[in-house]
Coordinates of C-alpha atoms and ligand atoms in Angstrom, one line a residue:
M1 CA 87.1 -26.4 -28.0
H2 CA 84.0 -28.5 -27.5
D3 CA 81.2 -27.5 -25.2
L4 CA 81.6 -30.7 -23.1
K5 CA 78.9 -29.8 -20.6
N6 CA 76.4 -29.4 -23.4
I7 CA 77.4 -32.6 -25.1
V8 CA 77.1 -34.5 -21.9
S9 CA 73.6 -33.1 -21.4
N10 CA 72.5 -35.5 -24.2
F11 CA 73.4 -38.6 -22.1
R12 CA 71.6 -40.3 -19.3
I13 CA 74.2 -39.8 -16.7
T14 CA 73.6 -39.9 -12.9
G15 CA 75.3 -37.1 -10.9
T16 CA 75.9 -33.5 -11.8
Y17 CA 78.5 -32.4 -14.3
T18 CA 81.3 -30.4 -12.7
N19 CA 84.3 -30.7 -15.0
G20 CA 85.5 -32.1 -18.3
A21 CA 89.2 -32.4 -19.4
P22 CA 91.3 -34.2 -22.0
Y23 CA 92.4 -37.6 -20.8
G24 CA 94.8 -40.5 -21.8
S25 CA 97.3 -40.9 -24.5
G26 CA 95.4 -42.6 -27.4
H27 CA 96.4 -41.8 -31.0
I28 CA 92.9 -41.9 -32.6
N29 CA 89.9 -40.7 -30.6
D30 CA 89.5 -37.6 -28.5
T31 CA 89.0 -38.7 -24.9
F32 CA 87.7 -36.6 -22.0
K33 CA 87.2 -37.4 -18.3
I34 CA 83.9 -36.1 -17.0
D35 CA 83.7 -35.5 -13.3
T36 CA 80.5 -35.3 -11.3
K37 CA 79.8 -33.5 -8.1
E38 CA 78.5 -36.3 -5.9
A39 CA 81.0 -38.6 -4.4
D40 CA 78.7 -41.6 -4.6
Q41 CA 78.0 -41.2 -8.4
F42 CA 80.1 -42.4 -11.3
N43 CA 82.5 -40.3 -13.2
Y44 CA 82.6 -40.8 -16.9
I45 CA 84.7 -41.1 -20.1
L46 CA 83.4 -39.0 -23.0
Q47 CA 84.8 -39.7 -26.4
R48 CA 84.6 -38.2 -29.8
V49 CA 85.0 -41.2 -32.1
N50 CA 87.3 -40.5 -35.0
H51 CA 84.9 -40.9 -37.9
H52 CA 87.6 -40.4 -40.5
V53 CA 89.3 -43.6 -39.2
F54 CA 86.0 -45.4 -38.3
K55 CA 83.8 -44.8 -41.2
D56 CA 80.8 -46.7 -39.9
V57 CA 80.3 -45.5 -36.3
P58 CA 76.8 -47.1 -36.0
G59 CA 78.3 -50.5 -37.0
L60 CA 81.1 -49.9 -34.5
M61 CA 78.8 -49.1 -31.7
E62 CA 76.7 -52.1 -32.5
N63 CA 79.8 -54.3 -32.0
V64 CA 80.7 -52.5 -28.7
L65 CA 77.2 -53.1 -27.4
R66 CA 77.1 -56.8 -28.3
V67 CA 80.6 -57.4 -26.9
T68 CA 80.1 -55.5 -23.6
Q69 CA 76.6 -57.0 -23.0
H70 CA 77.9 -60.5 -23.6
I71 CA 80.8 -60.0 -21.2
R72 CA 78.6 -58.3 -18.6
K73 CA 76.2 -61.2 -18.6
K74 CA 79.1 -63.6 -17.9
L75 CA 80.5 -61.4 -15.1
E76 CA 77.1 -61.2 -13.4
S77 CA 77.3 -64.9 -12.6
V78 CA 80.8 -64.7 -11.2
P79 CA 80.7 -64.2 -7.4
G80 CA 82.5 -61.1 -6.3
A81 CA 82.9 -59.7 -9.8
N82 CA 81.9 -56.0 -10.4
P83 CA 80.6 -55.5 -14.0
D84 CA 80.8 -51.7 -13.6
R85 CA 84.6 -52.0 -13.4
E86 CA 85.4 -55.1 -15.3
V87 CA 83.8 -54.3 -18.6
L88 CA 83.0 -51.1 -20.3
T89 CA 79.5 -49.8 -19.7
V90 CA 77.9 -47.7 -22.6
I91 CA 75.8 -44.8 -21.3
P92 CA 72.7 -44.3 -23.5
T93 CA 71.6 -40.9 -24.8
L94 CA 68.3 -39.4 -23.7
N95 CA 66.6 -41.1 -26.6
G96 CA 68.2 -44.5 -25.9
A97 CA 70.9 -44.5 -28.6
S98 CA 74.5 -45.6 -27.9
Y99 CA 76.0 -42.4 -29.4
H100 CA 75.1 -38.8 -30.0
V101 CA 75.8 -36.9 -33.2
D102 CA 76.4 -33.1 -32.8
Q103 CA 75.6 -30.3 -35.2
E104 CA 79.0 -30.6 -36.9
G105 CA 78.5 -34.3 -37.5
N106 CA 80.9 -35.5 -34.7
F107 CA 80.0 -38.8 -33.0
W108 CA 80.1 -38.8 -29.2
R109 CA 79.8 -41.7 -26.7
M110 CA 80.1 -42.2 -23.0
Y111 CA 81.3 -44.9 -20.7
I112 CA 81.4 -45.2 -16.9
F113 CA 84.9 -44.1 -15.8
I114 CA 86.6 -47.2 -14.4
W115 CA 87.7 -45.9 -11.0
D116 CA 90.9 -46.8 -9.2
N117 CA 92.8 -48.0 -12.2
N118 CA 96.4 -48.1 -13.2
S119 CA 97.2 -47.6 -16.9
Y120 CA 100.7 -48.1 -18.4
D121 CA 102.1 -47.1 -21.7
M122 CA 105.2 -49.1 -20.8
V123 CA 105.6 -52.2 -18.6
D124 CA 108.3 -52.6 -16.0
S125 CA 107.7 -56.1 -14.5
P126 CA 106.9 -59.6 -15.6
E127 CA 104.0 -59.6 -13.1
K128 CA 102.3 -56.7 -14.9
A129 CA 103.0 -58.2 -18.3
F130 CA 101.4 -61.5 -17.0
E131 CA 98.3 -59.7 -15.9
G132 CA 97.9 -58.0 -19.3
G133 CA 98.4 -61.3 -21.1
R134 CA 95.9 -63.0 -18.8
M135 CA 93.3 -60.2 -19.4
F136 CA 93.6 -60.2 -23.2
G137 CA 93.6 -64.0 -23.3
K138 CA 90.5 -64.1 -21.1
F139 CA 88.9 -61.4 -23.3
Q140 CA 89.3 -63.6 -26.3
S141 CA 88.0 -66.7 -24.6
M142 CA 84.9 -64.9 -23.2
L143 CA 84.0 -63.8 -26.7
A144 CA 84.5 -67.3 -28.3
D145 CA 80.7 -68.0 -27.8
L146 CA 79.3 -64.7 -28.8
P147 CA 76.0 -65.6 -30.4
G148 CA 74.7 -64.2 -33.7
K149 CA 76.2 -62.8 -36.9
P150 CA 79.9 -62.0 -37.2
L151 CA 80.9 -58.7 -35.8
N152 CA 81.2 -55.7 -38.3
D153 CA 84.6 -55.0 -39.8
T154 CA 85.1 -51.6 -38.3
I155 CA 88.3 -51.0 -40.4
P156 CA 88.5 -53.4 -43.3
N157 CA 92.0 -54.9 -43.9
F158 CA 93.2 -53.5 -40.6
H159 CA 96.0 -56.0 -40.1
N160 CA 96.1 -57.3 -43.7
I161 CA 99.9 -56.9 -44.3
T162 CA 99.6 -57.3 -48.1
W163 CA 97.1 -54.4 -48.2
R164 CA 99.3 -52.4 -45.9
L165 CA 102.3 -53.0 -48.2
D166 CA 100.3 -52.0 -51.2
M167 CA 99.2 -48.8 -49.4
F168 CA 102.9 -48.0 -48.7
T169 CA 103.8 -48.5 -52.3
E170 CA 100.9 -46.3 -53.5
V171 CA 101.8 -43.5 -51.1
L172 CA 105.5 -43.7 -52.0
G173 CA 104.4 -43.3 -55.7
K174 CA 102.4 -40.2 -54.9
N175 CA 105.0 -38.8 -52.5
P176 CA 102.9 -35.8 -51.6
M177 CA 105.2 -34.3 -49.0
K178 CA 108.5 -35.2 -50.8
R179 CA 109.5 -37.3 -47.9
A180 CA 110.3 -40.5 -49.7
G181 CA 113.9 -39.5 -50.1
L182 CA 114.3 -39.2 -46.3
I183 CA 113.4 -42.8 -45.7
R184 CA 115.6 -44.9 -48.0
E185 CA 116.9 -47.0 -45.1
E186 CA 113.3 -47.7 -43.9
I187 CA 112.1 -48.7 -47.4
E188 CA 114.9 -51.2 -47.6
F189 CA 114.1 -52.5 -44.1
V190 CA 110.4 -53.0 -45.1
Q191 CA 111.2 -54.6 -48.4
S192 CA 113.7 -57.1 -47.1
R193 CA 111.1 -58.6 -44.7
A194 CA 107.9 -58.2 -46.8
E195 CA 107.6 -61.9 -47.8
E196 CA 108.3 -63.3 -44.3
M197 CA 105.6 -61.0 -42.9
K198 CA 102.9 -62.5 -45.0
T199 CA 103.2 -65.8 -43.1
I200 CA 100.0 -65.4 -40.9
L201 CA 97.9 -64.4 -43.9
H202 CA 99.2 -67.4 -45.8
L203 CA 98.4 -69.7 -42.9
G204 CA 94.9 -68.3 -42.8
E205 CA 94.4 -68.7 -46.6
A206 CA 95.5 -72.3 -46.3
G207 CA 92.9 -72.9 -43.6
K208 CA 95.5 -73.7 -40.9
I209 CA 94.5 -71.0 -38.5
P210 CA 90.9 -69.9 -37.8
L211 CA 89.4 -66.5 -37.7
R212 CA 88.4 -65.7 -34.1
I213 CA 86.9 -62.7 -32.4
T214 CA 90.0 -60.6 -31.6
H215 CA 90.5 -57.2 -30.0
N216 CA 93.0 -56.0 -32.6
D217 CA 94.4 -53.1 -30.7
T218 CA 96.0 -54.8 -27.6
K219 CA 98.6 -52.2 -26.8
F220 CA 99.2 -52.3 -23.1
N221 CA 97.4 -49.1 -22.3
N222 CA 94.2 -50.7 -23.6
V223 CA 94.0 -52.9 -20.5
L224 CA 93.5 -51.3 -17.1
L225 CA 95.0 -52.8 -14.0
T226 CA 93.8 -52.3 -10.4
K227 CA 95.7 -50.1 -7.9
E228 CA 97.4 -53.4 -6.9
D229 CA 98.4 -54.1 -10.5
K230 CA 96.0 -57.0 -11.0
G231 CA 94.1 -57.3 -14.3
L232 CA 90.9 -55.2 -14.2
C233 CA 89.3 -54.3 -17.6
V234 CA 90.0 -54.5 -21.3
I235 CA 89.1 -51.2 -23.0
D236 CA 89.2 -49.5 -26.4
L237 CA 86.8 -51.9 -28.1
D238 CA 86.6 -50.1 -31.5
T239 CA 88.5 -52.7 -33.4
V240 CA 87.0 -55.8 -31.9
M241 CA 86.2 -57.9 -35.0
P242 CA 87.2 -61.1 -36.7
G243 CA 90.9 -61.7 -36.7
Y244 CA 93.7 -64.2 -36.0
V245 CA 94.9 -64.8 -32.5
H246 CA 98.3 -63.5 -33.6
Y247 CA 97.0 -60.0 -34.0
D248 CA 96.2 -59.8 -30.3
F249 CA 99.3 -61.5 -29.0
G250 CA 101.6 -59.6 -31.4
D251 CA 100.4 -56.1 -30.7
S252 CA 100.6 -56.6 -26.9
I253 CA 104.1 -58.0 -27.2
R254 CA 105.1 -54.9 -29.2
T255 CA 104.1 -52.7 -26.3
S256 CA 104.6 -54.8 -23.1
T257 CA 108.2 -56.0 -23.8
N258 CA 109.7 -52.8 -25.1
T259 CA 112.3 -51.3 -22.7
G260 CA 111.8 -47.9 -24.4
N261 CA 108.9 -45.8 -25.5
E262 CA 106.8 -46.6 -28.6
D263 CA 108.3 -43.5 -30.2
D264 CA 111.7 -43.4 -28.3
K265 CA 114.1 -41.0 -30.0
D266 CA 117.0 -42.8 -28.3
L267 CA 117.1 -46.1 -30.2
S268 CA 119.6 -47.5 -27.8
A269 CA 116.9 -47.5 -25.1
I270 CA 114.8 -49.9 -27.1
E271 CA 115.1 -53.7 -26.6
M272 CA 112.7 -56.5 -26.4
N273 CA 112.9 -57.7 -22.8
I274 CA 112.7 -61.5 -22.7
D275 CA 111.4 -61.6 -19.0
L276 CA 108.5 -59.3 -19.9
F277 CA 107.9 -61.5 -23.0
E278 CA 107.8 -64.6 -20.7
G279 CA 105.4 -62.9 -18.3
Y280 CA 103.0 -61.9 -21.1
A281 CA 103.2 -65.2 -22.9
K282 CA 102.5 -67.1 -19.7
G283 CA 99.4 -65.1 -18.9
F284 CA 98.0 -65.2 -22.4
L285 CA 98.6 -68.9 -22.9
Q286 CA 97.2 -69.7 -19.5
E287 CA 93.8 -68.5 -20.8
T288 CA 93.9 -69.6 -24.4
K289 CA 96.1 -72.7 -24.9
E290 CA 93.2 -75.1 -24.6
T291 CA 91.4 -73.5 -27.5
L292 CA 94.3 -72.7 -29.8
N293 CA 95.6 -75.2 -32.3
K294 CA 99.2 -76.1 -32.6
V295 CA 99.9 -74.0 -35.7
E296 CA 98.5 -71.0 -33.9
I297 CA 100.7 -71.6 -30.9
D298 CA 103.7 -72.3 -33.1
H299 CA 103.4 -68.9 -34.7
L300 CA 102.8 -66.7 -31.6
A301 CA 106.5 -65.8 -31.3
F302 CA 106.4 -64.8 -35.0
A303 CA 103.4 -62.6 -34.2
G304 CA 105.7 -60.7 -31.8
K305 CA 107.9 -59.8 -34.8
L306 CA 105.0 -59.0 -37.1
F307 CA 103.6 -56.1 -35.0
P308 CA 106.6 -53.8 -34.8
Y309 CA 106.8 -54.4 -38.5
I310 CA 103.2 -53.7 -39.3
I311 CA 102.7 -50.7 -37.0
G312 CA 106.1 -49.3 -38.0
L313 CA 105.0 -49.7 -41.7
R314 CA 101.7 -47.8 -40.8
F315 CA 103.6 -45.0 -39.1
I316 CA 106.0 -44.6 -42.0
T317 CA 103.2 -44.7 -44.5
D318 CA 101.4 -42.0 -42.6
Y319 CA 104.6 -40.0 -42.5
V320 CA 105.0 -40.1 -46.3
D321 CA 101.3 -39.4 -46.7
G322 CA 101.5 -36.2 -44.6
D323 CA 100.4 -37.4 -41.1
N324 CA 96.7 -37.8 -41.8
Y325 CA 96.0 -40.7 -39.6
F326 CA 97.9 -40.8 -36.3
K327 CA 97.9 -37.8 -34.0
I328 CA 101.4 -36.4 -34.0
H329 CA 103.2 -34.1 -31.5
H330 CA 106.0 -32.8 -33.7
E331 CA 106.9 -32.6 -37.4
H332 CA 108.8 -35.9 -37.9
H333 CA 107.0 -37.8 -35.1
N334 CA 105.7 -40.6 -37.4
L335 CA 109.2 -41.2 -38.7
Q336 CA 110.6 -41.3 -35.2
R337 CA 107.9 -43.8 -34.3
A338 CA 108.7 -46.0 -37.2
K339 CA 112.4 -46.0 -36.5
A340 CA 111.6 -47.0 -32.9
Q341 CA 109.4 -49.9 -34.0
F342 CA 112.0 -51.2 -36.5
K343 CA 114.7 -51.1 -33.8
L344 CA 112.4 -53.2 -31.6
L345 CA 111.9 -55.7 -34.4
T346 CA 115.7 -56.1 -34.8
S347 CA 115.9 -56.8 -31.1
M348 CA 113.3 -59.5 -31.4
E349 CA 115.1 -61.0 -34.4
R350 CA 118.2 -61.5 -32.3
Q351 CA 116.2 -63.1 -29.5
Y352 CA 113.8 -65.1 -31.6
A353 CA 114.9 -68.6 -30.6
N354 CA 114.3 -67.7 -26.9
M355 CA 110.9 -66.3 -27.7
Q356 CA 110.0 -69.6 -29.4
E357 CA 111.2 -71.7 -26.4
I358 CA 109.0 -69.6 -24.1
V359 CA 105.9 -70.0 -26.2
W360 CA 106.5 -73.8 -26.5
K361 CA 107.0 -74.0 -22.7
Y362 CA 103.7 -72.3 -21.8
G363 CA 101.8 -73.4 -24.9
G364 CA 102.3 -77.1 -24.0
V365 CA 103.5 -77.8 -27.4
A366 CA 106.6 -80.0 -28.0
K367 CA 109.4 -78.3 -29.8
V368 CA 109.2 -78.8 -33.5
T369 CA 111.9 -79.2 -36.1
P370 CA 111.2 -77.7 -39.5
N371 CA 111.0 -81.0 -41.4
R372 CA 108.2 -82.1 -39.0
D373 CA 106.1 -79.0 -39.7
A374 CA 104.1 -80.7 -42.4
D375 CA 103.1 -83.6 -40.2
R376 CA 102.1 -81.4 -37.3
D377 CA 100.0 -79.1 -39.6
A378 CA 98.2 -82.1 -40.9
E379 CA 97.4 -83.3 -37.3
S380 CA 95.8 -80.1 -36.2
Ligands
ADP1 P1 92.1 -44.4 -28.2 O1 91.4 -45.2 -29.2 O2 92.3 -43.0 -28.7 O3 93.3 -45.0 -27.7 P2 90.9 -45.3 -25.7 O4 89.4 -45.8 -25.7 O5 91.9 -46.2 -25.5 O6 91.1 -44.3 -27.0 O7 90.9 -44.2 -24.5 C1 92.1 -43.4 -24.2 C2 92.5 -43.6 -22.8 O8 91.5 -43.2 -21.9 C3 92.8 -45.0 -22.4 O9 94.1 -45.4 -22.7 C4 92.6 -45.0 -20.9 O10 93.7 -44.5 -20.2 C5 91.4 -44.0 -20.8 N1 90.1 -44.7 -20.7 C6 89.3 -45.0 -21.8 N2 88.2 -45.6 -21.3 C7 88.2 -45.6 -20.0 C8 87.3 -46.0 -19.0 N3 86.1 -46.5 -19.2 N4 87.6 -45.8 -17.7 C9 88.9 -45.3 -17.3 N5 89.8 -44.9 -18.3 C10 89.4 -45.0 -19.6
GN1_2 C1 96.3 -46.7 -32.4 O1 93.8 -46.0 -30.6 P1 95.1 -46.4 -30.0 O2 96.0 -45.2 -29.7 O3 94.9 -47.3 -28.8 C2 95.9 -47.6 -33.5 C3 96.6 -49.0 -33.3 C4 98.1 -48.8 -33.3 C5 98.4 -47.8 -32.2 C6 99.9 -47.5 -32.2 C7 92.3 -47.8 -34.6 O4 95.8 -47.2 -31.2 O5 96.2 -49.8 -34.4 O6 98.7 -50.0 -33.0 O7 97.7 -46.5 -32.4 N1 94.4 -47.8 -33.6 C8 93.8 -47.6 -34.7 O8 100.2 -46.8 -31.0 O9 94.3 -47.4 -35.8
MG3 MG1 93.6 -46.8 -26.7

């Protein structure tokens, strides 16, 4: 147990600490809600940043400050906007730093608690999906003119599928928990799709899609909605760094269209819901279609398939490795998560033509036939 009151005393909060308790359902950091006594003062989020996952916390916090200050400046010129609720606000320590290191070497940071929010692990209406899409799309377009040097890579190779596949092979070779024999079906599933899943990387290498500033962890509970379920604030900025638009679109589709839980034991509960897909795509493309090139738009539906694959691969790799990365709640949790993600992918594979149609509809891109791909790529 951490002495939360003592940790908080290192930060410049307003109001008097009354209580601190674990909060949220993130898989990486330790998050606590900190309440203050006075009704007219902010409450706070306190986080212990996982420095085994994020090896350069100072570089990460430098990114977070740049990103939040850039967005805050934009919001300040929007009539009626409330920057304390619509962007994360980093609370400085007593000596003006953006994080505090305790005696055990843990990294702590604080944000204003964004009050009156709704947060969803699962989405049950196209309207909510639309709001999420709109928010992540807007997030990306607000950062398109971030001045200065590129953001730090907080996790190198984060969505590099070739690297992820290599890691899987390496861990299978070591097989430290003797679990490889339990996942024959999943190994076959991964291998049979490995080449297809390199599509985005290949397009990037060929210069057909640009690196942008992306969030890279756009699961639906990383956007807060208002009590009326309107888009409020994009949170969890630890992985904001250079990436392809597909990373943001794909990871959101993975979470906002799933009729089951991310780790559902009951695989029959898991399907990709096409109405939720339409809601999300409509919102995301409303904010981004003017800036994306045709090749990017053409591959958004594919990005939907990439993410259950890549995150499922990461869950199963962690399972074979002995559960060192994701927080787990029971022994075979990472395997269960991977099975659920792979089920979601098969549901998308069945509905892929519909997903394409929807992206073309809201992306304003005419339907393409395969033999015209080369002309279109050359145009963009
Ligand atoms: P993780 O990387 O572990 O997912 P997050 O930064 O996403 O950590 O925080 C975990 C949860 O805490 C979020 O899903 C959200 O519910 C809540 N949360 C985080 N920051 C805030 C904030 N500033 N205001 C309100 N809730 C927050
Ligand atoms: C982690 O931090 P959180 O819980 O929002 C992970 C994502 C995965 C997700 C799967 C830094 O997200 O990449 O998609 O779990 N974040 C990191 O639920 O690895
Ligand atoms: Mg999160």
